[in-house]
N, CA, C and O atoms as a MOPAC input file, in Angstrom:
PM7 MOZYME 1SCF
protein

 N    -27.77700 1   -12.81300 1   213.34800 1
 C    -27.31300 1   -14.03300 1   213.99100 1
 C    -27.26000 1   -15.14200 1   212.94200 1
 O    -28.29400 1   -15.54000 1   212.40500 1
 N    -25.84300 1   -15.73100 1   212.59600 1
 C    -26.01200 1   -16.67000 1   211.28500 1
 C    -26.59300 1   -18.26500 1   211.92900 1
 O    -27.29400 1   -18.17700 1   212.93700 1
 N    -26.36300 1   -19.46900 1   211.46400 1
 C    -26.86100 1   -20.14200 1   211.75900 1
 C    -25.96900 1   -21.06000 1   213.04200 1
 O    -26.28400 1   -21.96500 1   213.81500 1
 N    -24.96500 1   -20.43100 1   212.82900 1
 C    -24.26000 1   -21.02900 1   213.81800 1
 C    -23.96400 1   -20.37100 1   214.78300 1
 O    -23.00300 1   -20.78300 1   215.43200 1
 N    -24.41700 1   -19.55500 1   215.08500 1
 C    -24.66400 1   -18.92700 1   216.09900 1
 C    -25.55100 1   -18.92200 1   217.38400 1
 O    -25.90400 1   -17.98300 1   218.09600 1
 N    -25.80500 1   -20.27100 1   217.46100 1
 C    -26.59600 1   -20.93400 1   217.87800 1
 C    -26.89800 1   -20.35100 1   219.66500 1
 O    -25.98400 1   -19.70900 1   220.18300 1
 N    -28.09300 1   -20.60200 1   220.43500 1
 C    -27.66500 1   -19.73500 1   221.93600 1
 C    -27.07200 1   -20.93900 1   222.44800 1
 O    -26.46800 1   -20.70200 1   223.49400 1
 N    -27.01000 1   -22.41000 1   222.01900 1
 C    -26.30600 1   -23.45900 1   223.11800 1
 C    -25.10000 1   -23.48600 1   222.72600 1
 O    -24.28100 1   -24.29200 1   223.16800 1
 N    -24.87300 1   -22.71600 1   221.95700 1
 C    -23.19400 1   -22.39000 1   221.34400 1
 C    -22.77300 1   -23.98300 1   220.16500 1
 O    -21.62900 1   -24.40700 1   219.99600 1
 N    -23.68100 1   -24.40900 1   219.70500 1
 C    -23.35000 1   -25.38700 1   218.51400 1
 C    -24.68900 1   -25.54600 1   217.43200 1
 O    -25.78800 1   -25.16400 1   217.83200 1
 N    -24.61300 1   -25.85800 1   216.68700 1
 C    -25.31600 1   -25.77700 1   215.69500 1
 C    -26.85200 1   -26.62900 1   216.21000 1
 O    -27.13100 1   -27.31200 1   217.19600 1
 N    -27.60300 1   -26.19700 1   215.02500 1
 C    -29.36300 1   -26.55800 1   215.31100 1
 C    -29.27000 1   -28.05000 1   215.15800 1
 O    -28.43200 1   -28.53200 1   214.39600 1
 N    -30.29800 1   -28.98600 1   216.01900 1
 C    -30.23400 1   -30.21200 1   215.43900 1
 C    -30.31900 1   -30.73900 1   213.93100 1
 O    -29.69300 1   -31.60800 1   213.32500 1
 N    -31.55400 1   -29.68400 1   213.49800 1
 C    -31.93200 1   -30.20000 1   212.37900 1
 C    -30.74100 1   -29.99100 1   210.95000 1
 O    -30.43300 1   -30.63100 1   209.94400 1
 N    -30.40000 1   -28.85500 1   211.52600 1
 C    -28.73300 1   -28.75500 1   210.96000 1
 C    -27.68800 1   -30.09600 1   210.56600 1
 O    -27.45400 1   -30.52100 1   209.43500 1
 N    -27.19300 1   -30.56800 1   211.76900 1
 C    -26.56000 1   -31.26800 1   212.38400 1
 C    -27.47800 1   -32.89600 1   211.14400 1
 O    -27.07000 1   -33.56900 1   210.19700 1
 N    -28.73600 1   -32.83200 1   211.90700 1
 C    -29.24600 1   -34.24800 1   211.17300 1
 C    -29.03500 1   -34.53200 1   209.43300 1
 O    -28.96600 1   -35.64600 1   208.91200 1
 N    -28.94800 1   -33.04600 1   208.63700 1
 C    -29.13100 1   -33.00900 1   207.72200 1
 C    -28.10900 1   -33.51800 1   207.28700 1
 O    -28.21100 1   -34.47100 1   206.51400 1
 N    -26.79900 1   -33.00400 1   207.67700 1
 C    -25.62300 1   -33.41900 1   207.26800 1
 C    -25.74400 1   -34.09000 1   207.01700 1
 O    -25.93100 1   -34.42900 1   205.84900 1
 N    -25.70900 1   -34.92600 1   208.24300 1
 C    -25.34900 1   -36.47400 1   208.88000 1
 C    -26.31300 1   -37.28800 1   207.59000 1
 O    -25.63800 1   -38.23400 1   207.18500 1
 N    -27.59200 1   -37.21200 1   206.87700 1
 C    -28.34800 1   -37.87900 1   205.96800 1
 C    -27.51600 1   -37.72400 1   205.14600 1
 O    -27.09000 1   -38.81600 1   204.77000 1
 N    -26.82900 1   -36.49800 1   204.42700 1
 C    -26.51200 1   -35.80800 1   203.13100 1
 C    -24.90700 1   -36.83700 1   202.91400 1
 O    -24.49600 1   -37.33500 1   201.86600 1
 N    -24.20600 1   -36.90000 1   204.44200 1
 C    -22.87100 1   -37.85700 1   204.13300 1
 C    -23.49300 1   -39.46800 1   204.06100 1
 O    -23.01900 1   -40.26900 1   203.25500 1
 N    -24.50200 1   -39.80800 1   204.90800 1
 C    -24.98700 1   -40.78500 1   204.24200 1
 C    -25.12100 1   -41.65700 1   203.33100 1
 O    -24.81300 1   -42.83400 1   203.14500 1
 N    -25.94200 1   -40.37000 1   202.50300 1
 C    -26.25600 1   -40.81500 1   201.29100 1
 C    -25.59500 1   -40.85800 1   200.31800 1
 O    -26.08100 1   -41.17900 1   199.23300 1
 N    -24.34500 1   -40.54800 1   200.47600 1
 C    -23.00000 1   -40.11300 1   199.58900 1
 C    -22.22300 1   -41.28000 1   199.65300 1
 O    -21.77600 1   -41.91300 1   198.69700 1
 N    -22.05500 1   -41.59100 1   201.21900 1
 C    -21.17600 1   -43.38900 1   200.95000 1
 C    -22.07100 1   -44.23800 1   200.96800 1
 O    -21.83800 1   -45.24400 1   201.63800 1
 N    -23.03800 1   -44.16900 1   200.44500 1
 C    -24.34700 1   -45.51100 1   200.15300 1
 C    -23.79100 1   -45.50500 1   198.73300 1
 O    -22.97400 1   -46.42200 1   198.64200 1
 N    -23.88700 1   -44.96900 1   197.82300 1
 C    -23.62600 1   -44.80800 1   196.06200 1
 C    -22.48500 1   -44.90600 1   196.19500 1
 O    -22.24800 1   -45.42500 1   195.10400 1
 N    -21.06000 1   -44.78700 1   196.90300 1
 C    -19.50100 1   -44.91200 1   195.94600 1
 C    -19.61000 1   -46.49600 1   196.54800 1
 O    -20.15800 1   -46.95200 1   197.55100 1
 N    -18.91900 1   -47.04000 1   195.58600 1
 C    -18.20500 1   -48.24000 1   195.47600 1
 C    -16.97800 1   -48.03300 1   196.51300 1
 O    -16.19000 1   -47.10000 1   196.66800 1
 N    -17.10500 1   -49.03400 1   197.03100 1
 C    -15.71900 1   -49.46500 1   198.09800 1
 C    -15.62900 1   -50.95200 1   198.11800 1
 O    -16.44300 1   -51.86700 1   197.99300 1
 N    -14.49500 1   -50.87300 1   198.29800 1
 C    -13.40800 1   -52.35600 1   197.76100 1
 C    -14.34500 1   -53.22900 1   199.15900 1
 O    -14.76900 1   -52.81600 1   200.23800 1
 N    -14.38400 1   -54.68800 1   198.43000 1
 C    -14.83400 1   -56.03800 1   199.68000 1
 C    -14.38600 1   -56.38300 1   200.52900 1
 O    -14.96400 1   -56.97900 1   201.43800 1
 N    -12.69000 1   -55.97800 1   200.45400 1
 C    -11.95200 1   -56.94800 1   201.53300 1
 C    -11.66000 1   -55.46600 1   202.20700 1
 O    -12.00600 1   -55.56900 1   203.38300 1
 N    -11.17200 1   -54.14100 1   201.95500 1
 C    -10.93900 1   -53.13300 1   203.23300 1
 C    -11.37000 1   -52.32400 1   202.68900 1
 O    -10.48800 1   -51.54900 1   202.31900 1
 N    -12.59300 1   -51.95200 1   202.32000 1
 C    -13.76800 1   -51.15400 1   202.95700 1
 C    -13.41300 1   -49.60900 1   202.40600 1
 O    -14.03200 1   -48.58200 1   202.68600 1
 N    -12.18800 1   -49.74700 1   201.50600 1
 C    -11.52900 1   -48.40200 1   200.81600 1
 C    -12.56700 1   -47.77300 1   199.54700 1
 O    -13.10700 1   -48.46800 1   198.68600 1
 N    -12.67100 1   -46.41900 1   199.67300 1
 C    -12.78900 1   -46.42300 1   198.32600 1
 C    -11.90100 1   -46.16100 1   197.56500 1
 O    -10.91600 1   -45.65000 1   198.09800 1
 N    -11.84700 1   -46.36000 1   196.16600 1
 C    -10.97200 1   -46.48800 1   195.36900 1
 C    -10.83100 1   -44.82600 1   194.72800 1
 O    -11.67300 1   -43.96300 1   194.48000 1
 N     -9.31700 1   -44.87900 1   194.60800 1
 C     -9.11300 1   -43.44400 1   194.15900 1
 C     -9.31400 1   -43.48200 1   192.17900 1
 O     -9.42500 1   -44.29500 1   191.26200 1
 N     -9.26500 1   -42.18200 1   192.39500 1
 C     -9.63100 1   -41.60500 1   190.53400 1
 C     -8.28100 1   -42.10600 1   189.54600 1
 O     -7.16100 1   -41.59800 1   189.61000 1
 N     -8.60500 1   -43.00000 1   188.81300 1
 C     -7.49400 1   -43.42800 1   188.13800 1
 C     -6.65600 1   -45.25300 1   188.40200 1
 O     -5.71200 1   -45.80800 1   187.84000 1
 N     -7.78300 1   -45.75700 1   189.74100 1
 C     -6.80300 1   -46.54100 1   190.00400 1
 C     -7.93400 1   -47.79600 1   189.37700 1
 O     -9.09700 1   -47.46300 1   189.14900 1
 N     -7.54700 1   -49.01300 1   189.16800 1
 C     -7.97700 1   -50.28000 1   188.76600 1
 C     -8.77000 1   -50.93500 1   189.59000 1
 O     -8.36000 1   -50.96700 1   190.75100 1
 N     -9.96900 1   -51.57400 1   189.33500 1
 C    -10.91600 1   -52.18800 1   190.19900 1
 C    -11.37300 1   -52.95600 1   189.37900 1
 O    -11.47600 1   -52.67200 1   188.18600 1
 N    -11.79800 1   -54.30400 1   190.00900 1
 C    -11.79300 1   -55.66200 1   189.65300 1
 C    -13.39800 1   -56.13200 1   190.74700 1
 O    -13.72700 1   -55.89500 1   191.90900 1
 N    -14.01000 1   -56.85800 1   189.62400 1
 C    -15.51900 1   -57.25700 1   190.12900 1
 C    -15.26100 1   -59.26100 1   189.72300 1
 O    -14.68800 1   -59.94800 1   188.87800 1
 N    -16.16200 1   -59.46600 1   191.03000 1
 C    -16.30900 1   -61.11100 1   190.88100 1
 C    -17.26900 1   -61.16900 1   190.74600 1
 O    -17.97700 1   -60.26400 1   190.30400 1
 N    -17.72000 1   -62.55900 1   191.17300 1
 C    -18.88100 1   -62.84300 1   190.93700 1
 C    -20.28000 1   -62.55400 1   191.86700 1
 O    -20.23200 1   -63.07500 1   192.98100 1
 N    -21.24500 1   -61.95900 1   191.62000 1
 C    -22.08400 1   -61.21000 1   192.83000 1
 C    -21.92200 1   -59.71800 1   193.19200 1
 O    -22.49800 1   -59.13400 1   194.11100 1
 N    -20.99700 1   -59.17700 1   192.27000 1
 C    -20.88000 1   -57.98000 1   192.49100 1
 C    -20.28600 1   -57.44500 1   192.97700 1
 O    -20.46300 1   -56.23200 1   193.09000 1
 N    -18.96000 1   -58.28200 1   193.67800 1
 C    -17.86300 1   -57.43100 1   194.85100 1
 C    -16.73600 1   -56.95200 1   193.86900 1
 O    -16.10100 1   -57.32100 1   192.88100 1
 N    -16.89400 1   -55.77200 1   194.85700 1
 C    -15.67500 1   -55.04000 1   194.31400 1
 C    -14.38800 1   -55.28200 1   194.73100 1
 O    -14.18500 1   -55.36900 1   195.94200 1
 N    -13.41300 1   -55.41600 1   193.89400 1
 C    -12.39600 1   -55.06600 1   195.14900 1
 C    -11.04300 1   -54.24300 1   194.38500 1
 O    -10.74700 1   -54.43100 1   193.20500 1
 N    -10.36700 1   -53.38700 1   195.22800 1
 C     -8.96300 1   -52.73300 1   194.65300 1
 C     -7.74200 1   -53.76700 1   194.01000 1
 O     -7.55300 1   -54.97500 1   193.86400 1
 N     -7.20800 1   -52.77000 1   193.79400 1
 C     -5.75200 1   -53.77000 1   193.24700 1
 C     -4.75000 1   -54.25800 1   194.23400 1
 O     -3.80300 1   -54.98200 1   193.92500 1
 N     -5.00000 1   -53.82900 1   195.42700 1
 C     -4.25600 1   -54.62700 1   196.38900 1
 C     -4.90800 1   -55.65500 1   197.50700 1
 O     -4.34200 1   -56.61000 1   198.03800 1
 N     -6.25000 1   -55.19300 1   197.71000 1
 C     -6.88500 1   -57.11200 1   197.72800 1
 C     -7.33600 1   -57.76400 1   196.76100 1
 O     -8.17000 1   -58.65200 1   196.94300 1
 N     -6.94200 1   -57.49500 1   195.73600 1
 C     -7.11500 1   -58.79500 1   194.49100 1
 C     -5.77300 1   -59.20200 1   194.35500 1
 O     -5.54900 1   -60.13200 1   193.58000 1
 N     -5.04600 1   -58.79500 1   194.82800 1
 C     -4.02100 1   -60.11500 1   194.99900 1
 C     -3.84700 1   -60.75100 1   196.15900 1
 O     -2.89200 1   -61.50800 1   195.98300 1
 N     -4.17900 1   -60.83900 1   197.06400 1
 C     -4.97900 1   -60.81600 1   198.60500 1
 C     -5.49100 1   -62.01300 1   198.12700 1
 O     -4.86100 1   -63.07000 1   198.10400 1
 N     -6.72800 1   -61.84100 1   197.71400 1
 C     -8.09800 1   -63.00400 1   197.14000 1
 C     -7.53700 1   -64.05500 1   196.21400 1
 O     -7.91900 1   -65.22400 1   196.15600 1
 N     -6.47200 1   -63.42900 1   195.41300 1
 C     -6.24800 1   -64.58100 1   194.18100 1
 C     -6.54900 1   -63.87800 1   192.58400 1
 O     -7.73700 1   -63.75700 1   192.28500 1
 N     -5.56400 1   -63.44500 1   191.62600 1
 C     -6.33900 1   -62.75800 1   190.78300 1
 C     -6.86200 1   -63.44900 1   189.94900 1
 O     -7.40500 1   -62.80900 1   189.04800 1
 N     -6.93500 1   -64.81100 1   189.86400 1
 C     -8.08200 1   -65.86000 1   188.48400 1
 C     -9.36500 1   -65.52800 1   189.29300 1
 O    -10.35000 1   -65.95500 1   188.69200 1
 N     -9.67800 1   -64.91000 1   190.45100 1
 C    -11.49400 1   -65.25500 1   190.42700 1
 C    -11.48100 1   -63.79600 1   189.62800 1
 O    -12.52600 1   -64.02800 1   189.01900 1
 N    -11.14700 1   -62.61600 1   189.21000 1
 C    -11.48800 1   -62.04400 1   188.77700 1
 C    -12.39700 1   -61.95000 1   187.58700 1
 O    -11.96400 1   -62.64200 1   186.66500 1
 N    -13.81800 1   -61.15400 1   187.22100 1
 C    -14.18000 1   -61.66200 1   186.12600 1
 C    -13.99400 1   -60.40300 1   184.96600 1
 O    -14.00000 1   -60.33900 1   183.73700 1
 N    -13.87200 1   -59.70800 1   185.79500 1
 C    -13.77200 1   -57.94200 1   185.04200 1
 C    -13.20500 1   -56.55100 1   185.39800 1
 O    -14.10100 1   -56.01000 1   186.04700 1
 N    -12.40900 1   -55.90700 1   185.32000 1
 C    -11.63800 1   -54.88300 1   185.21700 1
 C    -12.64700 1   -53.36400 1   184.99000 1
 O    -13.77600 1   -53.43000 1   184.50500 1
 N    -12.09600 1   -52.22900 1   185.37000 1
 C    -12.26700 1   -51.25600 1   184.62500 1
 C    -11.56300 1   -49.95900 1   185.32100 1
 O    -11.31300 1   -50.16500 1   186.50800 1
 N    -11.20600 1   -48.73100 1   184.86700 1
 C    -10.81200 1   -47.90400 1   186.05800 1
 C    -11.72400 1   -46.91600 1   186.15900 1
 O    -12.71700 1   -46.68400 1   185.46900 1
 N    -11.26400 1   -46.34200 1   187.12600 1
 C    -12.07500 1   -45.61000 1   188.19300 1
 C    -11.98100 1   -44.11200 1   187.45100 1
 O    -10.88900 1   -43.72200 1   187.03800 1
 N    -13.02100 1   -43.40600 1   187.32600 1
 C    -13.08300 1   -42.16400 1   186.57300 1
 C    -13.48000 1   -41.00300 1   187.40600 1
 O    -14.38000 1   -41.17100 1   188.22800 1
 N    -12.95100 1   -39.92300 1   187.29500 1
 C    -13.95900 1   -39.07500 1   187.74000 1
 C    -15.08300 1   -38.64600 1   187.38700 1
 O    -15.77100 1   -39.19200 1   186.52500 1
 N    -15.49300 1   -37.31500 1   188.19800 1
 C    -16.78500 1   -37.12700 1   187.73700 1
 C    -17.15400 1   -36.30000 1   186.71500 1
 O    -18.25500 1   -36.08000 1   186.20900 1
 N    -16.12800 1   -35.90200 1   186.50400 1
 C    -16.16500 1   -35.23200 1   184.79400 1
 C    -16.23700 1   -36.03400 1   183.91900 1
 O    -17.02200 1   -35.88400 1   182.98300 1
 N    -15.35400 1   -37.16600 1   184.03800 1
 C    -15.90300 1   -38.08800 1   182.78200 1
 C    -17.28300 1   -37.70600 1   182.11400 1
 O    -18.26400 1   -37.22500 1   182.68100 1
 N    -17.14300 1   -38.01600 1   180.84200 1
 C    -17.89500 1   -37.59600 1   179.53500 1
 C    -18.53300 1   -36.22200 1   179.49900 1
 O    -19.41100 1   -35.87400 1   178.70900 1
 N    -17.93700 1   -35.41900 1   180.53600 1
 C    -18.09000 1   -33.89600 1   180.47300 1
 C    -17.44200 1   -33.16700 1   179.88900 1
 O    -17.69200 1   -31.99100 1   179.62500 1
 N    -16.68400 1   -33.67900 1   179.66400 1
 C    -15.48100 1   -32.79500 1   178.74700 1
 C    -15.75200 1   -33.23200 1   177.37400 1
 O    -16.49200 1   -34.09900 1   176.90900 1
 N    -14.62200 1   -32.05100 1   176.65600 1
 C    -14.81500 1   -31.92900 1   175.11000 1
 C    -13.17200 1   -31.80500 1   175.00500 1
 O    -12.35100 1   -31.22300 1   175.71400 1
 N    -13.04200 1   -32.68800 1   173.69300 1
 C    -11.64200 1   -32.96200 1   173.68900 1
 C    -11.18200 1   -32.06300 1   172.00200 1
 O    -11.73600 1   -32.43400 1   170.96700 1
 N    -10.00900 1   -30.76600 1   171.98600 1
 C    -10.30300 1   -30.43500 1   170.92800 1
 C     -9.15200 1   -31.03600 1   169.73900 1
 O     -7.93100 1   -31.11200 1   169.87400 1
 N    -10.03100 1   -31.44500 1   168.49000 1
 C     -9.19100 1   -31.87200 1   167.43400 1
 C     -8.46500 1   -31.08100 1   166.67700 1
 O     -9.05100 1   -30.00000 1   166.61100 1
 N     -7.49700 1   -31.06800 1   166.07800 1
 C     -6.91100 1   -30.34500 1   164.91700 1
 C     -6.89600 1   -30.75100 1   163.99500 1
 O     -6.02300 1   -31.55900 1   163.67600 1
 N     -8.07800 1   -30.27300 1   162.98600 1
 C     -8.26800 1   -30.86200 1   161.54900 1
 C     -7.04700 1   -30.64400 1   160.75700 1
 O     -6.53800 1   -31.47200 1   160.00100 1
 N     -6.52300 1   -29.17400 1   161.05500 1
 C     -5.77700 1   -28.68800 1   160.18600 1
 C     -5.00500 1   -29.45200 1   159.32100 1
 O     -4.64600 1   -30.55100 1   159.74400 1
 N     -4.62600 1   -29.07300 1   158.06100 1
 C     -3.12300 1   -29.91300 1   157.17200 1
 C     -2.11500 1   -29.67200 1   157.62400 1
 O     -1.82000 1   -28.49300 1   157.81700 1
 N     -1.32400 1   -30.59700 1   157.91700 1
 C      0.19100 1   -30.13600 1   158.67900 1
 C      1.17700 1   -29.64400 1   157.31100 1
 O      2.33000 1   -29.25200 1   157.49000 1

């Protein structure tokens, strides 16, 4: 009998609760934009004011882009996992 096989025909609570902590704790740590609550995709531009808000590239022009104080883009999670290979060789 696997775990979902439950006799009330749906999964165990404690099952169920774990998730529910595990997605939790997953949108507590990503960054999401101030004004709609997006998170920002891999590759795209995000802009911080003052206090720490984040926001995307389409409510920072929304807000006004002079309060901006800083830029950077959005990476995945490989970033600095990879190895990039050189060619010493003499051409």
């Amino acid at each position: 009998m696997s775990d979902w096989d439950h006799p009330d025909g749906g999964a165990p609570e404690l099952q169920i609760a774990l998730v529910r902590r595990a997605v939790d704790h997953r949108d507590a740590v990503r960054e999401r934009c101030h004004g709609c609550r997006r998170t920002p995709l891999i590759g795209e531009r995000v802009y911080f004011r003052e206090g720490g808000a984040v926001y995307c590239e389409l409510c920072r022009v929304l807000e006004g882009p002079e309060a901006a104080l800083e830029s950077r883009l959005v990476r995945g999670p490989e970033f600095g996992h990879t190895m990039r290979l050189a060619d010493h060789r003499a051409a």
